[in-house]
């Protein structure tokens, strides 16, 4: 309560984005909504119910903790898949709750089997194959042994998926690497078929792969960034625009991050503003203090650089970003008042502060900037 800033999430924009994703996946490919990183900063507890109202029934997370958070707000007939970290001591809970998880090491299979025996339910697993990203995943050479193990212990496992992840499908610079990954994946698919060990689904695509390599969509696409209204890279946006008739961005940003003017002050010409000497007034100025600083995710690298919207106009952040405050030059605004809305990211009037522009000034990637949106700021759904 009494927060200094808030994040508004537009349900209709999310719906627009999900419909766009579904136009890419088509009827035969399931869409898994990726909500790791606190739903890319949008807040798991807020975003998951919105996605569910749009008909989404499958969510992908990174960790057990995120799975727990999704579980708490999800409808009963929802599938949750953990793509990363599951501690051994969490396995029993995960299996009991019928949460699906990636297996990328053989000792994980053994631990999962033990836990499945204890719980009395099969472990619902997705085998992650190493195809060239060299992050997590089991090598081609290991797979025969893994298939053998699954065959032998089939009662303790439900072999839900075979999957991999591409190392940079958002850029054509990685074209050959991704093509090789696709080939390697198909080799493993064949290995399994020869041994008559086949999963319920094959899945490999993230947002960028779905856009740029349609053959990767298979039975399910794991899509994160597009849902929130952002492109995996500029290149993917440009490619998409070239393919559309009207050259309009089909995505709508879901987030608006805003605060309000806390205090106004007149400063005469020739004075320094804020800590140190980084900003000197050249004329008499009116300065607004806005109660967001780096403690709330407004990064310090935006000192003397950031832009915010007030009264539908672009205003400059001056001086150093403080822990709890920024200072904004509002000299040219008429009838500015305490309590006036200040937009940090998102639209006001005809203008928008995009995550991209914010990201460029602070040299952060879309993904990074979004996931760093602070936990200590409340998220509210708006239509
Ligand atoms: C993050 C992630 C995705 C989704 O990536 P986007 O680029 O946001 O669509 C898909 N699969 C895995 C394994 C991931 O880690």
Tab-separated table of N, CA and C in Angstrom, residues 10-130:
chain	number	residue	atom	x	y	z
A	10	UNK	N	-1.831	-4.215	-19.455
A	10	UNK	CA	-3.031	-4.137	-20.286
A	10	UNK	C	-3.461	-5.520	-20.766
A	11	UNK	N	-4.618	-5.941	-20.275
A	11	UNK	CA	-5.121	-7.268	-20.641
A	11	UNK	C	-5.412	-7.361	-22.141
A	12	UNK	N	-5.985	-6.287	-22.713
A	12	UNK	CA	-6.340	-6.374	-24.135
A	12	UNK	C	-5.082	-6.444	-25.012
A	13	UNK	N	-4.007	-5.800	-24.566
A	13	UNK	CA	-2.771	-5.897	-25.340
A	13	UNK	C	-2.162	-7.291	-25.266
A	14	UNK	N	-2.217	-7.894	-24.076
A	14	UNK	CA	-1.727	-9.273	-23.954
A	14	UNK	C	-2.555	-10.187	-24.856
A	15	UNK	N	-3.855	-9.973	-24.852
A	15	UNK	CA	-4.742	-10.796	-25.673
A	15	UNK	C	-4.371	-10.651	-27.150
A	16	UNK	N	-4.136	-9.414	-27.567
A	16	UNK	CA	-3.707	-9.159	-28.946
A	16	UNK	C	-2.433	-9.961	-29.276
A	17	UNK	N	-1.469	-9.944	-28.348
A	17	UNK	CA	-0.194	-10.617	-28.597
A	17	UNK	C	-0.359	-12.131	-28.643
A	18	UNK	N	-1.191	-12.637	-27.746
A	18	UNK	CA	-1.411	-14.087	-27.721
A	18	UNK	C	-2.112	-14.530	-29.003
A	19	UNK	N	-3.024	-13.711	-29.483
A	19	UNK	CA	-3.683	-14.052	-30.755
A	19	UNK	C	-2.681	-14.043	-31.914
A	20	UNK	N	-1.745	-13.099	-31.868
A	20	UNK	CA	-0.700	-13.072	-32.900
A	20	UNK	C	0.152	-14.346	-32.837
A	21	UNK	N	0.522	-14.740	-31.622
A	21	UNK	CA	1.321	-15.972	-31.454
A	21	UNK	C	0.549	-17.175	-31.995
A	22	UNK	N	-0.739	-17.218	-31.665
A	22	UNK	CA	-1.544	-18.354	-32.123
A	22	UNK	C	-1.705	-18.362	-33.651
A	23	UNK	N	-1.627	-17.175	-34.266
A	23	UNK	CA	-1.670	-17.155	-35.726
A	23	UNK	C	-0.382	-17.746	-36.305
A	24	UNK	N	0.698	-17.686	-35.528
A	24	UNK	CA	1.963	-18.287	-35.976
A	24	UNK	C	2.005	-19.782	-35.701
A	25	UNK	N	1.521	-20.177	-34.530
A	25	UNK	CA	1.609	-21.606	-34.180
A	25	UNK	C	0.608	-22.424	-34.993
A	26	UNK	N	-0.546	-21.831	-35.292
A	26	UNK	CA	-1.582	-22.604	-35.982
A	26	UNK	C	-2.266	-23.565	-35.022
A	27	UNK	N	-3.147	-24.353	-35.550
A	27	UNK	CA	-3.990	-25.225	-34.720
A	27	UNK	C	-3.209	-26.418	-34.152
A	28	UNK	N	-2.199	-26.857	-34.889
A	28	UNK	CA	-1.567	-28.133	-34.538
A	28	UNK	C	-0.397	-28.002	-33.572
A	29	UNK	N	-0.034	-26.782	-33.260
A	29	UNK	CA	1.084	-26.577	-32.334
A	29	UNK	C	0.556	-25.922	-31.064
A	30	UNK	N	0.849	-26.562	-29.926
A	30	UNK	CA	0.423	-26.021	-28.641
A	30	UNK	C	1.299	-24.817	-28.296
A	31	UNK	N	0.700	-23.821	-27.690
A	31	UNK	CA	1.466	-22.648	-27.256
A	31	UNK	C	1.712	-22.760	-25.758
A	32	UNK	N	2.990	-22.825	-25.387
A	32	UNK	CA	3.336	-22.784	-23.976
A	32	UNK	C	3.786	-21.373	-23.634
A	33	UNK	N	3.133	-20.798	-22.659
A	33	UNK	CA	3.425	-19.431	-22.242
A	33	UNK	C	4.617	-19.448	-21.284
A	34	UNK	N	5.716	-18.834	-21.702
A	34	UNK	CA	6.920	-18.831	-20.868
A	34	UNK	C	6.836	-17.670	-19.878
A	35	UNK	N	6.817	-18.010	-18.604
A	35	UNK	CA	6.645	-16.992	-17.552
A	35	UNK	C	7.797	-17.012	-16.549
A	36	UNK	N	8.973	-17.449	-17.029
A	36	UNK	CA	10.153	-17.376	-16.149
A	36	UNK	C	10.485	-15.901	-15.892
A	37	UNK	N	11.449	-15.662	-14.994
A	37	UNK	CA	11.841	-14.270	-14.729
A	37	UNK	C	10.654	-13.426	-14.291
A	38	UNK	N	9.809	-13.999	-13.404
A	38	UNK	CA	8.619	-13.291	-12.916
A	38	UNK	C	7.755	-12.812	-14.091
A	39	UNK	N	7.524	-13.737	-15.043
A	39	UNK	CA	6.774	-13.391	-16.261
A	39	UNK	C	7.398	-12.163	-16.939
A	40	UNK	N	8.715	-12.263	-17.151
A	40	UNK	CA	9.482	-11.183	-17.789
A	40	UNK	C	9.154	-9.843	-17.111
A	41	UNK	N	9.113	-9.901	-15.777
A	41	UNK	CA	8.902	-8.690	-14.995
A	41	UNK	C	7.450	-8.273	-14.837
A	42	UNK	N	6.547	-8.938	-15.548
A	42	UNK	CA	5.141	-8.519	-15.483
A	42	UNK	C	4.455	-9.031	-14.215
A	43	UNK	N	5.087	-9.991	-13.540
A	43	UNK	CA	4.522	-10.549	-12.311
A	43	UNK	C	3.746	-11.820	-12.603
A	44	UNK	N	4.243	-12.949	-12.118
A	44	UNK	CA	3.598	-14.243	-12.374
A	44	UNK	C	2.147	-14.233	-11.923
A	45	UNK	N	1.919	-13.706	-10.714
A	45	UNK	CA	0.575	-13.773	-10.125
A	45	UNK	C	-0.437	-12.932	-10.909
A	46	UNK	N	0.047	-11.920	-11.609
A	46	UNK	CA	-0.836	-11.066	-12.395
A	46	UNK	C	-0.967	-11.606	-13.815
A	47	UNK	N	0.152	-12.037	-14.364
A	47	UNK	CA	0.155	-12.397	-15.785
A	47	UNK	C	-0.528	-13.742	-16.054
A	48	UNK	N	-0.288	-14.724	-15.203
A	48	UNK	CA	-0.837	-16.066	-15.470
A	48	UNK	C	-2.373	-16.039	-15.577
A	49	UNK	N	-3.075	-15.391	-14.649
A	49	UNK	CA	-4.546	-15.334	-14.809
A	49	UNK	C	-4.989	-14.631	-16.103
A	50	UNK	N	-4.258	-13.604	-16.521
A	50	UNK	CA	-4.603	-12.941	-17.787
A	50	UNK	C	-4.473	-13.948	-18.924
A	51	UNK	N	-3.327	-14.639	-18.960
A	51	UNK	CA	-3.093	-15.617	-20.038
A	51	UNK	C	-4.176	-16.698	-20.009
A	52	UNK	N	-4.575	-17.075	-18.807
A	52	UNK	CA	-5.613	-18.113	-18.716
A	52	UNK	C	-6.951	-17.609	-19.248
A	53	UNK	N	-7.244	-16.353	-19.004
A	53	UNK	CA	-8.478	-15.794	-19.569
A	53	UNK	C	-8.403	-15.732	-21.097
A	54	UNK	N	-7.182	-15.748	-21.624
A	54	UNK	CA	-7.006	-15.807	-23.085
A	54	UNK	C	-6.952	-17.250	-23.571
A	55	UNK	N	-7.170	-18.204	-22.677
A	55	UNK	CA	-7.244	-19.607	-23.092
A	55	UNK	C	-5.960	-20.403	-22.947
A	56	UNK	N	-4.919	-19.812	-22.390
A	56	UNK	CA	-3.647	-20.534	-22.254
A	56	UNK	C	-3.741	-21.579	-21.139
A	57	UNK	N	-3.253	-22.790	-21.445
A	57	UNK	CA	-3.316	-23.883	-20.471
A	57	UNK	C	-1.961	-24.522	-20.203
A	58	UNK	N	-0.915	-23.941	-20.767
A	58	UNK	CA	0.421	-24.529	-20.595
A	58	UNK	C	1.419	-23.417	-20.277
A	59	UNK	N	2.156	-23.585	-19.177
A	59	UNK	CA	3.129	-22.570	-18.771
A	59	UNK	C	4.509	-23.184	-18.567
A	60	UNK	N	5.523	-22.455	-19.005
A	60	UNK	CA	6.906	-22.889	-18.800
A	60	UNK	C	7.602	-21.924	-17.856
A	61	UNK	N	8.321	-22.498	-16.895
A	61	UNK	CA	9.045	-21.681	-15.921
A	61	UNK	C	10.480	-22.178	-15.841
A	62	UNK	N	11.313	-21.466	-15.105
A	62	UNK	CA	12.696	-21.904	-14.964
A	62	UNK	C	12.899	-22.802	-13.751
A	63	UNK	N	12.230	-22.489	-12.653
A	63	UNK	CA	12.589	-23.148	-11.397
A	63	UNK	C	11.366	-23.689	-10.659
A	64	UNK	N	11.640	-24.514	-9.664
A	64	UNK	CA	10.571	-25.062	-8.830
A	64	UNK	C	9.796	-23.938	-8.145
A	65	UNK	N	10.529	-22.938	-7.692
A	65	UNK	CA	9.870	-21.843	-7.005
A	65	UNK	C	8.863	-21.132	-7.917
A	66	UNK	N	9.258	-20.927	-9.165
A	66	UNK	CA	8.322	-20.301	-10.108
A	66	UNK	C	7.138	-21.224	-10.394
A	67	UNK	N	7.417	-22.526	-10.459
A	67	UNK	CA	6.328	-23.488	-10.687
A	67	UNK	C	5.312	-23.404	-9.550
A	68	UNK	N	5.835	-23.276	-8.340
A	68	UNK	CA	4.989	-23.160	-7.159
A	68	UNK	C	4.098	-21.927	-7.245
A	69	UNK	N	4.693	-20.835	-7.696
A	69	UNK	CA	3.921	-19.591	-7.815
A	69	UNK	C	2.852	-19.691	-8.897
A	70	UNK	N	3.189	-20.336	-10.015
A	70	UNK	CA	2.179	-20.503	-11.069
A	70	UNK	C	1.057	-21.392	-10.554
A	71	UNK	N	1.459	-22.494	-9.905
A	71	UNK	CA	0.487	-23.462	-9.381
A	71	UNK	C	-0.547	-22.775	-8.486
A	72	UNK	N	-0.067	-21.837	-7.674
A	72	UNK	CA	-0.961	-21.171	-6.715
A	72	UNK	C	-2.063	-20.359	-7.380
A	73	UNK	N	-1.790	-19.854	-8.568
A	73	UNK	CA	-2.796	-19.000	-9.208
A	73	UNK	C	-3.453	-19.649	-10.425
A	74	UNK	N	-2.971	-20.833	-10.821
A	74	UNK	CA	-3.469	-21.432	-12.061
A	74	UNK	C	-4.732	-22.233	-11.837
A	75	UNK	N	-5.516	-22.357	-12.922
A	75	UNK	CA	-6.693	-23.227	-12.891
A	75	UNK	C	-6.240	-24.683	-12.807
A	76	UNK	N	-7.136	-25.569	-12.331
A	76	UNK	CA	-6.735	-26.960	-12.114
A	76	UNK	C	-6.204	-27.686	-13.358
A	77	UNK	N	-6.800	-27.469	-14.513
A	77	UNK	CA	-6.389	-28.237	-15.695
A	77	UNK	C	-5.248	-27.578	-16.466
A	78	UNK	N	-4.267	-27.077	-15.716
A	78	UNK	CA	-3.154	-26.353	-16.329
A	78	UNK	C	-1.877	-27.176	-16.232
A	79	UNK	N	-1.096	-27.187	-17.303
A	79	UNK	CA	0.186	-27.895	-17.275
A	79	UNK	C	1.301	-26.906	-16.983
A	80	UNK	N	2.193	-27.296	-16.066
A	80	UNK	CA	3.349	-26.467	-15.736
A	80	UNK	C	4.610	-27.267	-16.038
A	81	UNK	N	5.546	-26.645	-16.715
A	81	UNK	CA	6.782	-27.326	-17.111
A	81	UNK	C	7.985	-26.518	-16.633
A	82	UNK	N	8.878	-27.185	-15.904
A	82	UNK	CA	10.096	-26.523	-15.413
A	82	UNK	C	11.233	-26.815	-16.393
A	83	UNK	N	11.827	-25.756	-16.946
A	83	UNK	CA	12.863	-25.934	-17.962
A	83	UNK	C	14.275	-25.900	-17.371
A	84	UNK	N	14.374	-25.662	-16.070
A	84	UNK	CA	15.705	-25.489	-15.484
A	84	UNK	C	15.868	-26.190	-14.153
A	85	UNK	N	15.945	-25.389	-13.107
A	85	UNK	CA	16.408	-25.877	-11.810
A	85	UNK	C	15.322	-26.566	-10.978
A	86	UNK	N	15.593	-27.839	-10.678
A	86	UNK	CA	14.780	-28.557	-9.688
A	86	UNK	C	15.771	-29.180	-8.703
A	87	UNK	N	15.685	-28.801	-7.454
A	87	UNK	CA	16.543	-29.430	-6.452
A	87	UNK	C	16.070	-30.848	-6.210
A	88	UNK	N	17.008	-31.724	-5.850
A	88	UNK	CA	16.609	-33.102	-5.577
A	88	UNK	C	15.521	-33.172	-4.512
A	89	UNK	N	15.630	-32.320	-3.496
A	89	UNK	CA	14.628	-32.414	-2.425
A	89	UNK	C	13.286	-31.795	-2.817
A	90	UNK	N	13.207	-31.240	-4.030
A	90	UNK	CA	11.920	-30.732	-4.517
A	90	UNK	C	11.229	-31.755	-5.426
A	91	UNK	N	11.964	-32.789	-5.816
A	91	UNK	CA	11.423	-33.731	-6.815
A	91	UNK	C	10.106	-34.369	-6.389
A	92	UNK	N	10.014	-34.737	-5.109
A	92	UNK	CA	8.789	-35.419	-4.672
A	92	UNK	C	7.582	-34.496	-4.788
A	93	UNK	N	7.760	-33.248	-4.396
A	93	UNK	CA	6.659	-32.273	-4.519
A	93	UNK	C	6.273	-32.095	-5.984
A	94	UNK	N	7.293	-31.950	-6.813
A	94	UNK	CA	7.066	-31.726	-8.243
A	94	UNK	C	6.279	-32.900	-8.848
A	95	UNK	N	6.686	-34.106	-8.507
A	95	UNK	CA	6.031	-35.300	-9.067
A	95	UNK	C	4.615	-35.445	-8.506
A	96	UNK	N	4.485	-35.224	-7.215
A	96	UNK	CA	3.161	-35.284	-6.580
A	96	UNK	C	2.179	-34.321	-7.249
A	97	UNK	N	2.651	-33.126	-7.560
A	97	UNK	CA	1.790	-32.096	-8.163
A	97	UNK	C	1.645	-32.264	-9.671
A	98	UNK	N	2.259	-33.306	-10.197
A	98	UNK	CA	2.196	-33.597	-11.640
A	98	UNK	C	2.760	-32.464	-12.493
A	99	UNK	N	3.761	-31.801	-11.937
A	99	UNK	CA	4.472	-30.769	-12.689
A	99	UNK	C	5.526	-31.449	-13.559
A	100	UNK	N	5.650	-30.995	-14.783
A	100	UNK	CA	6.600	-31.600	-15.712
A	100	UNK	C	7.959	-30.914	-15.571
A	101	UNK	N	9.009	-31.628	-15.892
A	101	UNK	CA	10.338	-31.004	-15.779
A	101	UNK	C	11.327	-31.575	-16.771
A	102	UNK	N	12.313	-30.717	-17.087
A	102	UNK	CA	13.393	-31.108	-17.998
A	102	UNK	C	14.355	-32.040	-17.275
A	103	UNK	N	14.859	-33.009	-18.017
A	103	UNK	CA	15.961	-33.837	-17.539
A	103	UNK	C	17.112	-33.621	-18.508
A	104	UNK	N	18.237	-33.123	-17.993
A	104	UNK	CA	19.388	-32.903	-18.874
A	104	UNK	C	20.642	-33.596	-18.369
A	105	UNK	N	20.470	-34.479	-17.361
A	105	UNK	CA	21.608	-35.255	-16.877
A	105	UNK	C	21.097	-36.609	-16.429
A	106	UNK	N	21.955	-37.632	-16.547
A	106	UNK	CA	21.479	-38.985	-16.228
A	106	UNK	C	21.221	-39.173	-14.731
A	107	UNK	N	21.983	-38.491	-13.896
A	107	UNK	CA	21.737	-38.694	-12.459
A	107	UNK	C	20.370	-38.126	-12.050
A	108	UNK	N	19.884	-37.141	-12.820
A	108	UNK	CA	18.545	-36.611	-12.592
A	108	UNK	C	17.477	-37.682	-12.848
A	109	UNK	N	17.752	-38.539	-13.830
A	109	UNK	CA	16.817	-39.633	-14.112
A	109	UNK	C	16.722	-40.572	-12.924
A	110	UNK	N	17.884	-40.885	-12.361
A	110	UNK	CA	17.883	-41.801	-11.212
A	110	UNK	C	17.168	-41.187	-10.020
A	111	UNK	N	17.451	-39.932	-9.762
A	111	UNK	CA	16.794	-39.256	-8.634
A	111	UNK	C	15.281	-39.161	-8.875
A	112	UNK	N	14.918	-38.904	-10.103
A	112	UNK	CA	13.491	-38.791	-10.432
A	112	UNK	C	12.813	-40.144	-10.239
A	113	UNK	N	13.512	-41.208	-10.599
A	113	UNK	CA	12.924	-42.544	-10.429
A	113	UNK	C	12.698	-42.850	-8.947
A	114	UNK	N	13.704	-42.527	-8.144
A	114	UNK	CA	13.565	-42.753	-6.690
A	114	UNK	C	12.367	-41.978	-6.141
A	115	UNK	N	12.276	-40.737	-6.540
A	115	UNK	CA	11.184	-39.888	-6.039
A	115	UNK	C	9.836	-40.416	-6.536
A	116	UNK	N	9.793	-40.859	-7.773
A	116	UNK	CA	8.540	-41.377	-8.339
A	116	UNK	C	8.088	-42.622	-7.576
A	117	UNK	N	9.042	-43.471	-7.232
A	117	UNK	CA	8.705	-44.673	-6.465
A	117	UNK	C	8.123	-44.299	-5.110
A	118	UNK	N	8.729	-43.302	-4.467
A	118	UNK	CA	8.257	-42.849	-3.147
A	118	UNK	C	6.846	-42.278	-3.227
A	119	UNK	N	6.636	-41.446	-4.229
A	119	UNK	CA	5.350	-40.746	-4.353
A	119	UNK	C	4.260	-41.689	-4.866
A	120	UNK	N	4.681	-42.658	-5.667
A	120	UNK	CA	3.692	-43.565	-6.254
A	120	UNK	C	3.022	-42.992	-7.486
A	121	UNK	N	3.694	-42.060	-8.137
A	121	UNK	CA	3.219	-41.490	-9.398
A	121	UNK	C	4.417	-41.417	-10.339
A	122	UNK	N	4.175	-41.473	-11.641
A	122	UNK	CA	5.308	-41.338	-12.558
A	122	UNK	C	5.833	-39.905	-12.619
A	123	UNK	N	7.131	-39.779	-12.890
A	123	UNK	CA	7.729	-38.466	-13.122
A	123	UNK	C	7.442	-38.074	-14.563
A	124	UNK	N	6.890	-36.871	-14.710
A	124	UNK	CA	6.536	-36.417	-16.071
A	124	UNK	C	7.711	-35.621	-16.641
A	125	UNK	N	8.476	-36.256	-17.507
A	125	UNK	CA	9.756	-35.655	-17.910
A	125	UNK	C	9.819	-35.249	-19.385
A	126	UNK	N	10.697	-34.269	-19.592
A	126	UNK	CA	11.066	-33.846	-20.945
A	126	UNK	C	12.579	-34.039	-21.048
A	127	UNK	N	13.012	-34.831	-22.012
A	127	UNK	CA	14.452	-35.012	-22.199
A	127	UNK	C	14.985	-33.843	-23.017
A	128	UNK	N	15.966	-33.145	-22.449
A	128	UNK	CA	16.570	-32.050	-23.210
A	128	UNK	C	17.840	-32.532	-23.890
A	129	UNK	N	17.885	-32.337	-25.202
A	129	UNK	CA	19.001	-32.831	-26.003
A	129	UNK	C	19.988	-31.707	-26.270
A	130	UNK	N	21.255	-32.027	-26.177
A	130	UNK	CA	22.321	-31.084	-26.557
A	130	UNK	C	22.433	-31.095	-28.077
